[in-house]
XYZ file of C-alpha atoms in Angstrom:
159
model
C -91.522 50.671 116.963
C -90.856 48.920 120.156
C -88.357 46.102 119.986
C -90.841 43.507 121.439
C -93.542 44.420 118.937
C -91.007 44.343 116.086
C -90.013 40.733 117.159
C -93.710 39.711 117.221
C -94.302 41.136 113.845
C -91.261 39.324 112.369
C -92.428 36.081 114.034
C -96.044 36.461 112.615
C -94.615 37.287 109.138
C -92.264 34.255 109.239
C -95.157 31.889 110.359
C -97.454 33.126 107.566
C -94.642 32.703 105.018
C -93.832 29.278 106.285
C -97.532 28.296 106.132
C -97.784 29.760 102.573
C -94.692 27.709 101.457
C -96.035 24.516 103.101
C -99.502 24.980 101.396
C -97.820 25.576 98.020
C -95.704 22.516 98.340
C -98.619 20.296 99.397
C -100.750 21.608 96.548
C -97.911 20.897 94.070
C -97.415 17.371 95.417
C -101.155 16.589 95.133
C -101.353 18.004 91.625
C -98.293 15.873 90.498
C -99.936 12.669 92.002
C -103.438 13.387 90.599
C -104.527 11.047 87.920
C -107.519 12.206 85.890
C -110.094 9.868 84.332
C -110.582 9.748 80.687
C -112.468 7.552 78.236
C -110.832 6.077 75.072
C -112.845 8.555 73.001
C -111.306 11.565 74.876
C -107.850 10.139 74.576
C -107.965 9.335 70.897
C -109.672 12.506 69.789
C -107.196 14.712 71.747
C -109.729 16.346 74.075
C -107.830 14.809 77.066
C -104.835 17.014 76.221
C -101.554 16.566 74.439
C -99.733 15.344 77.654
C -102.115 12.474 77.804
C -101.757 11.338 74.235
C -98.066 11.831 74.070
C -97.493 9.718 77.232
C -96.125 12.493 79.467
C -99.105 12.416 81.814
C -100.240 9.555 83.992
C -103.903 9.143 83.899
C -106.864 6.709 84.540
C -108.629 5.136 81.643
C -112.265 4.004 82.235
C -114.750 2.072 80.154
C -115.795 -1.499 79.486
C -113.579 -4.394 78.536
C -114.582 -5.074 75.035
C -116.039 -8.496 74.247
C -113.592 -11.028 72.610
C -110.699 -8.620 73.060
C -108.878 -10.288 76.027
C -105.828 -12.337 75.302
C -102.633 -13.193 77.336
C -99.276 -13.609 75.743
C -98.175 -17.291 76.032
C -95.900 -17.949 78.962
C -96.071 -14.465 80.432
C -98.215 -12.328 82.753
C -98.747 -9.765 79.860
C -102.481 -9.209 79.197
C -103.971 -7.393 76.206
C -107.533 -6.164 75.996
C -109.518 -3.272 74.536
C -111.324 -0.704 76.571
C -114.578 0.566 75.016
C -116.692 3.629 75.900
C -119.294 3.252 73.221
C -117.370 5.694 70.850
C -113.880 4.388 70.718
C -111.809 1.436 71.667
C -108.292 1.738 73.061
C -105.881 -1.071 73.302
C -104.444 -1.798 76.807
C -101.312 -3.796 77.824
C -101.035 -4.891 81.519
C -98.264 -7.022 83.042
C -99.353 -8.610 86.267
C -102.174 -10.366 88.026
C -105.588 -9.118 87.008
C -108.260 -8.688 89.712
C -110.553 -11.682 90.236
C -113.591 -9.722 88.981
C -111.844 -8.743 85.770
C -113.929 -9.992 82.774
C -115.017 -8.980 79.328
C -118.143 -6.758 79.116
C -117.417 -5.389 82.653
C -116.332 -1.998 83.683
C -112.640 -1.380 84.365
C -110.511 1.533 85.372
C -106.797 1.251 84.553
C -104.018 3.690 85.618
C -101.110 4.251 83.403
C -99.647 6.127 80.472
C -99.901 6.072 76.561
C -96.994 4.633 74.630
C -97.049 4.350 70.944
C -100.898 4.354 70.648
C -101.298 1.788 73.373
C -102.274 2.420 76.840
C -99.708 0.764 79.262
C -101.502 0.128 82.608
C -99.622 0.095 85.881
C -102.781 -0.764 87.843
C -106.068 -2.319 86.770
C -109.332 -2.123 88.886
C -112.353 -4.094 88.174
C -115.986 -3.546 89.198
C -116.898 -4.672 92.769
C -120.285 -6.320 92.126
C -123.045 -6.609 89.523
C -124.479 -3.232 90.100
C -121.271 -1.213 90.623
C -119.585 1.064 88.134
C -117.450 4.000 89.173
C -119.489 7.259 89.078
C -117.093 9.009 86.699
C -117.210 6.046 84.174
C -121.039 5.748 84.498
C -121.375 9.458 83.738
C -119.132 9.301 80.759
C -120.727 6.117 79.420
C -124.117 7.845 79.821
C -122.917 10.710 77.659
C -121.732 8.326 75.054
C -125.183 6.566 75.015
C -126.969 9.778 74.609
C -124.751 10.812 71.684
C -125.478 7.505 69.912
C -129.112 7.346 70.985
C -128.818 4.040 72.841
C -131.715 2.807 74.789
C -130.771 1.921 78.424
C -132.838 -0.563 80.495
C -134.927 1.106 83.180
C -133.597 0.677 86.671
C -135.434 -2.100 88.670
C -137.368 -0.991 91.722
C -135.960 -2.410 94.799
C -138.361 -4.132 97.319
């Protein structure tokens, strides 16, 4: 093989190897930072995986803030509430300022980890307006309603 062709071949192989390594590192970083959405029922029955229930994995918890469940520890920023998906309720602890739209009987998505049977939230997101619910949460809530034969109100026609 001619020396020029040999150098070009080595250069092409080196570029392909570098691109492969860069792609693998990017995929690994994205996978490590991905936070999957689960409902309280999926976490408590173990279908979310052992890493989720053991507290090894960071994930998003979605559902509704259960009525009458919100309380704040006196003299602190620590908030306690239950997240309900229609099948199960999971206790949540969050230390910090809650979003202005955070209320009972409203949808919520919290990011964090399990610790001793309690979800310890690092971030809490509340719904944006009266008609908004994250698609993943809405889909999972609809599944729970179908399992329990809950009648939902028909959507109003917009003018």
